[in-house]
Structure formats: C-alpha cells, structure tokens
Amino acid sequence: MATENAAARIKGSVLITRINLLRKQGGAGRLQQVLQRLPPADRKVLEGVIMPIGWYPLELNLRLDMAIADALSPRDRDKAFVEMGRASAEENLNGPHHVFIRKGDPHFLLSHAPEIYRLYYAVGNRSYEKTGPRGGVLRTVGAESVTEADCFTIIGWYERAIEMSGGRDVRIQHSKCRARGNGHCEYHCAWEA
C-alpha cells in the first residue's frame, strides 16, 4: 500500500546522486540504459540541468529508483534500493552535508535527523530517540508519499551514515512502515563501536 500524492516533492540532490551512481557503475551507457526505461517527460528532466536545491516530483524519483533497481539488481530490488541509499549518503556526507559527521559519534548524526529530513523532503518530519549507547530509533511521520522502496533507500542512507560516523556492524530494523499499513515509519538502529 503506497500513499499517492502528485504534489509530493524531493530535492534535486537525490536525483543527482542516483545519476552519479549509474555513471560510477557503468558510465554513460548504464545511465542511458536506465533512462530508456522511463517515460519521455522523465528523461527530459533527468537529461537536463538538475538543481541540487530545487524541488522535483517524488514520483519522478520513485520511477527512477525502480528503473535503476531493474537494471542493477532485477532479482533483488531491495538490495539495489539499499545500495542507492548508501551511495547517496556517501556522496552527500562527503560533500555538502559533511557537517553532520562527527567521527566516533553516530548519535550526533542521528540527533540531526529532523534537519537531514528537511534537506530531502518537503512535507513530514523525522525524529530521533536515543535508546542506548549504541542504538536509537528514527520515526518518520506525515510524509506525503511512502513506498517500501523509498524506505529501503532510507535504511541504506542511515546504514552508511552511521558507518561514516564510526559505527561498525550497523543493523537497521524497519519495524513499522506506512507502506505496510502502519501510522508511521520506524527504524531501529544499532551498531558496534
């Protein structure tokens, strides 16, 4: 079950990281392979200049993610979505969002979940609750559109972000999901020091 809303938006930086992932994994040929799976209107946007801080339809991102998953890992789409999230964290946290990384302190990054959420999504919010020295819970409420695919990219993003903050053997359990009928999405994060 996915909540559909044509007005749902996401930042251009997400689209840019997806395109960069494709280029890294197979160059212009891989990018074109994926773009050919999309409607002409989507290709026109993605082949043009994408503004990192501009807002774009979330549905465009969801179609792009599905096309990437079909091209990179058709037998295990969930794994492909996690990898997309990891690549996004790697690119953004080594770039414009580096201020959220404090080596040896994943809780610092996670405590900024509300601000990080706002960098990517137009509506809704994300909270963080510390549950122990090496664990916590992220909750997303009020998002405009929720799909399990998007949740897998979030899992990958936070998995890699916690690693970049010094966490090892990161585990994220997605215990509640709006796409599965729950009232909000919930991610239980745990790691070793």
mmCIF file of C-alpha atoms in Angstrom:
data_model
loop_
_atom_site.group_PDB
_atom_site.id
_atom_site.type_symbol
_atom_site.label_atom_id
_atom_site.label_comp_id
_atom_site.label_asym_id
_atom_site.label_seq_id
_atom_site.Cartn_x
_atom_site.Cartn_y
_atom_site.Cartn_z
ATOM 1 C CA MET A 1 0.000 0.000 0.000
ATOM 2 C CA ALA A 2 1.541 3.320 -1.022
ATOM 3 C CA THR A 3 0.165 6.744 -0.354
ATOM 4 C CA GLU A 4 -0.031 8.568 -3.667
ATOM 5 C CA ASN A 5 0.174 12.348 -3.953
ATOM 6 C CA ALA A 6 1.132 14.067 -7.185
ATOM 7 C CA ALA A 7 2.395 17.100 -5.241
ATOM 8 C CA ALA A 8 4.969 15.118 -3.208
ATOM 9 C CA ARG A 9 8.438 16.573 -3.758
ATOM 10 C CA ILE A 10 12.077 15.671 -3.216
ATOM 11 C CA LYS A 11 15.300 17.665 -3.569
ATOM 12 C CA GLY A 12 17.282 17.528 -6.801
ATOM 13 C CA SER A 13 20.344 16.347 -4.870
ATOM 14 C CA VAL A 14 18.671 12.928 -4.576
ATOM 15 C CA LEU A 15 18.266 12.682 -8.355
ATOM 16 C CA ILE A 16 21.857 13.807 -8.859
ATOM 17 C CA THR A 17 23.230 11.105 -6.562
ATOM 18 C CA ARG A 18 21.221 8.447 -8.428
ATOM 19 C CA ILE A 19 22.629 9.626 -11.762
ATOM 20 C CA ASN A 20 26.156 9.707 -10.331
ATOM 21 C CA LEU A 21 25.718 6.152 -9.032
ATOM 22 C CA LEU A 22 24.788 4.971 -12.509
ATOM 23 C CA ARG A 23 27.784 6.712 -14.059
ATOM 24 C CA LYS A 24 30.106 5.125 -11.472
ATOM 25 C CA GLN A 25 28.639 1.680 -12.076
ATOM 26 C CA GLY A 26 28.707 1.696 -15.831
ATOM 27 C CA GLY A 27 29.317 5.089 -17.336
ATOM 28 C CA ALA A 28 27.109 6.856 -19.833
ATOM 29 C CA GLY A 29 25.960 3.520 -21.249
ATOM 30 C CA ARG A 30 24.450 2.406 -17.939
ATOM 31 C CA LEU A 31 22.810 5.791 -17.476
ATOM 32 C CA GLN A 32 21.211 5.605 -20.934
ATOM 33 C CA GLN A 33 20.101 2.028 -20.296
ATOM 34 C CA VAL A 34 18.180 3.203 -17.227
ATOM 35 C CA LEU A 35 16.839 6.406 -18.790
ATOM 36 C CA GLN A 36 15.374 4.415 -21.704
ATOM 37 C CA ARG A 37 13.151 2.605 -19.192
ATOM 38 C CA LEU A 38 11.499 5.906 -18.230
ATOM 39 C CA PRO A 39 8.764 7.991 -19.889
ATOM 40 C CA PRO A 40 9.980 10.765 -22.225
ATOM 41 C CA ALA A 41 8.992 13.527 -19.777
ATOM 42 C CA ASP A 42 11.158 11.941 -17.056
ATOM 43 C CA ARG A 43 14.106 11.556 -19.442
ATOM 44 C CA LYS A 44 13.839 15.224 -20.414
ATOM 45 C CA VAL A 45 14.138 16.314 -16.758
ATOM 46 C CA LEU A 46 16.942 13.874 -15.936
ATOM 47 C CA GLU A 47 18.966 14.705 -19.058
ATOM 48 C CA GLY A 48 18.704 18.419 -18.324
ATOM 49 C CA VAL A 49 20.278 20.516 -15.601
ATOM 50 C CA ILE A 50 19.133 19.312 -12.201
ATOM 51 C CA MET A 51 19.365 21.898 -9.446
ATOM 52 C CA PRO A 52 20.531 20.267 -6.178
ATOM 53 C CA ILE A 53 18.363 22.532 -4.023
ATOM 54 C CA GLY A 54 15.416 22.543 -6.423
ATOM 55 C CA TRP A 55 12.252 20.578 -5.714
ATOM 56 C CA TYR A 56 11.233 17.771 -8.076
ATOM 57 C CA PRO A 57 8.270 15.385 -8.087
ATOM 58 C CA LEU A 58 8.806 12.475 -5.710
ATOM 59 C CA GLU A 59 7.065 10.245 -8.255
ATOM 60 C CA LEU A 60 9.897 11.011 -10.726
ATOM 61 C CA ASN A 61 12.418 9.821 -8.137
ATOM 62 C CA LEU A 62 10.394 6.679 -7.416
ATOM 63 C CA ARG A 63 10.225 5.811 -11.133
ATOM 64 C CA LEU A 64 13.975 6.443 -11.466
ATOM 65 C CA ASP A 65 14.717 4.255 -8.444
ATOM 66 C CA MET A 66 12.602 1.427 -9.857
ATOM 67 C CA ALA A 67 14.353 1.671 -13.238
ATOM 68 C CA ILE A 68 17.756 1.616 -11.507
ATOM 69 C CA ALA A 69 16.776 -1.404 -9.411
ATOM 70 C CA ASP A 70 15.522 -3.222 -12.514
ATOM 71 C CA ALA A 71 18.801 -2.525 -14.317
ATOM 72 C CA LEU A 72 21.231 -3.164 -11.443
ATOM 73 C CA SER A 73 19.595 -5.964 -9.498
ATOM 74 C CA PRO A 74 16.342 -7.251 -11.015
ATOM 75 C CA ARG A 75 16.341 -10.341 -8.777
ATOM 76 C CA ASP A 76 16.910 -8.423 -5.533
ATOM 77 C CA ARG A 77 15.432 -4.961 -5.844
ATOM 78 C CA ASP A 78 15.541 -4.368 -2.080
ATOM 79 C CA LYS A 79 19.330 -4.724 -2.165
ATOM 80 C CA ALA A 80 19.511 -2.243 -5.050
ATOM 81 C CA PHE A 81 17.443 0.301 -3.104
ATOM 82 C CA VAL A 82 19.690 -0.081 -0.048
ATOM 83 C CA GLU A 83 22.740 0.478 -2.284
ATOM 84 C CA MET A 84 21.155 3.630 -3.725
ATOM 85 C CA GLY A 85 20.683 4.974 -0.207
ATOM 86 C CA ARG A 86 24.266 4.105 0.738
ATOM 87 C CA ALA A 87 25.597 5.864 -2.364
ATOM 88 C CA SER A 88 23.518 8.947 -1.572
ATOM 89 C CA ALA A 89 24.861 9.116 1.992
ATOM 90 C CA GLU A 90 28.425 8.637 0.793
ATOM 91 C CA GLU A 91 28.162 11.431 -1.759
ATOM 92 C CA ASN A 92 26.273 13.932 0.370
ATOM 93 C CA LEU A 93 28.066 13.321 3.676
ATOM 94 C CA ASN A 94 31.443 13.625 1.969
ATOM 95 C CA GLY A 95 30.184 16.804 0.333
ATOM 96 C CA PRO A 96 27.639 19.429 1.280
ATOM 97 C CA HIS A 97 26.290 17.627 4.357
ATOM 98 C CA HIS A 98 29.657 16.801 5.945
ATOM 99 C CA VAL A 99 28.739 18.907 8.997
ATOM 100 C CA PHE A 100 26.540 16.041 10.230
ATOM 101 C CA ILE A 101 29.517 13.685 10.596
ATOM 102 C CA ARG A 102 31.407 13.613 13.858
ATOM 103 C CA LYS A 103 33.823 10.670 13.899
ATOM 104 C CA GLY A 104 33.126 8.254 16.713
ATOM 105 C CA ASP A 105 29.669 9.710 17.414
ATOM 106 C CA PRO A 106 26.793 8.234 15.377
ATOM 107 C CA HIS A 107 24.343 9.774 17.869
ATOM 108 C CA PHE A 108 25.468 13.233 16.713
ATOM 109 C CA LEU A 109 24.403 12.421 13.147
ATOM 110 C CA LEU A 110 21.174 10.754 14.234
ATOM 111 C CA SER A 111 20.266 13.653 16.510
ATOM 112 C CA HIS A 112 20.157 15.779 13.364
ATOM 113 C CA ALA A 113 17.601 13.502 11.671
ATOM 114 C CA PRO A 114 14.956 16.279 11.608
ATOM 115 C CA GLU A 115 17.297 18.680 9.762
ATOM 116 C CA ILE A 116 18.553 15.957 7.432
ATOM 117 C CA TYR A 117 14.966 15.010 6.584
ATOM 118 C CA ARG A 118 14.231 18.619 5.579
ATOM 119 C CA LEU A 119 17.194 18.551 3.173
ATOM 120 C CA TYR A 120 15.474 15.847 1.142
ATOM 121 C CA TYR A 121 11.699 16.052 1.673
ATOM 122 C CA ALA A 122 9.159 18.886 1.546
ATOM 123 C CA VAL A 123 6.499 17.510 3.904
ATOM 124 C CA GLY A 124 6.554 15.425 7.062
ATOM 125 C CA ASN A 125 9.239 15.063 9.684
ATOM 126 C CA ARG A 126 11.638 12.609 11.239
ATOM 127 C CA SER A 127 12.526 12.320 14.912
ATOM 128 C CA TYR A 128 15.275 10.502 16.755
ATOM 129 C CA GLU A 129 15.190 8.851 20.148
ATOM 130 C CA LYS A 130 18.403 7.550 21.709
ATOM 131 C CA THR A 131 17.757 4.099 23.192
ATOM 132 C CA GLY A 132 21.232 3.252 24.439
ATOM 133 C CA PRO A 133 24.949 3.918 23.953
ATOM 134 C CA ARG A 134 24.881 2.261 20.519
ATOM 135 C CA GLY A 135 21.303 2.457 19.417
ATOM 136 C CA GLY A 136 18.300 4.587 18.681
ATOM 137 C CA VAL A 137 15.008 4.837 16.839
ATOM 138 C CA LEU A 138 14.154 7.060 13.879
ATOM 139 C CA ARG A 139 10.473 7.793 13.241
ATOM 140 C CA THR A 140 9.046 9.388 10.114
ATOM 141 C CA VAL A 141 5.558 10.879 10.302
ATOM 142 C CA GLY A 142 3.461 12.921 7.917
ATOM 143 C CA ALA A 143 5.385 12.093 4.735
ATOM 144 C CA GLU A 144 3.419 12.806 1.566
ATOM 145 C CA SER A 145 4.175 9.543 -0.170
ATOM 146 C CA VAL A 146 5.619 6.334 1.248
ATOM 147 C CA THR A 147 6.797 3.237 -0.589
ATOM 148 C CA GLU A 148 8.803 0.294 0.693
ATOM 149 C CA ALA A 149 11.417 1.095 -1.973
ATOM 150 C CA ASP A 150 11.942 4.577 -0.537
ATOM 151 C CA CYS A 151 12.184 3.063 2.951
ATOM 152 C CA PHE A 152 14.954 0.734 1.747
ATOM 153 C CA THR A 153 16.895 3.746 0.425
ATOM 154 C CA ILE A 154 16.498 5.382 3.848
ATOM 155 C CA ILE A 155 17.834 2.224 5.511
ATOM 156 C CA GLY A 156 20.860 2.293 3.189
ATOM 157 C CA TRP A 157 21.401 6.010 3.775
ATOM 158 C CA TYR A 158 21.447 5.714 7.564
ATOM 159 C CA GLU A 159 23.427 2.481 7.486
ATOM 160 C CA ARG A 160 26.229 4.180 5.564
ATOM 161 C CA ALA A 161 25.908 7.424 7.555
ATOM 162 C CA ILE A 162 26.361 5.551 10.845
ATOM 163 C CA GLU A 163 29.395 3.763 9.381
ATOM 164 C CA MET A 164 30.869 7.091 8.294
ATOM 165 C CA SER A 165 30.338 8.327 11.865
ATOM 166 C CA GLY A 166 32.366 5.433 13.252
ATOM 167 C CA GLY A 167 29.725 2.767 13.844
ATOM 168 C CA ARG A 168 30.603 -0.795 12.852
ATOM 169 C CA ASP A 169 28.382 -3.799 12.145
ATOM 170 C CA VAL A 170 25.376 -1.493 11.631
ATOM 171 C CA ARG A 171 21.936 -3.074 11.794
ATOM 172 C CA ILE A 172 18.702 -1.279 10.952
ATOM 173 C CA GLN A 173 15.359 -2.945 11.526
ATOM 174 C CA HIS A 174 12.359 -1.371 9.794
ATOM 175 C CA SER A 175 9.702 -2.447 12.273
ATOM 176 C CA LYS A 176 6.847 -0.178 11.148
ATOM 177 C CA CYS A 177 6.078 1.184 7.699
ATOM 178 C CA ARG A 178 3.232 3.291 6.362
ATOM 179 C CA ALA A 179 3.526 1.393 3.090
ATOM 180 C CA ARG A 180 2.584 -1.730 5.090
ATOM 181 C CA GLY A 181 -0.340 -0.004 6.807
ATOM 182 C CA ASN A 182 1.267 1.407 9.968
ATOM 183 C CA GLY A 183 0.687 5.010 11.047
ATOM 184 C CA HIS A 184 4.369 5.957 10.662
ATOM 185 C CA CYS A 185 7.723 4.514 9.612
ATOM 186 C CA GLU A 186 10.105 3.371 12.326
ATOM 187 C CA TYR A 187 13.774 2.392 12.001
ATOM 188 C CA HIS A 188 15.599 0.762 14.934
ATOM 189 C CA CYS A 189 19.339 1.444 14.529
ATOM 190 C CA ALA A 190 22.103 -0.453 16.337
ATOM 191 C CA TRP A 191 25.849 -0.615 15.873
ATOM 192 C CA GLU A 192 29.124 -1.614 17.471
ATOM 193 C CA ALA A 193 31.754 0.939 18.498
#
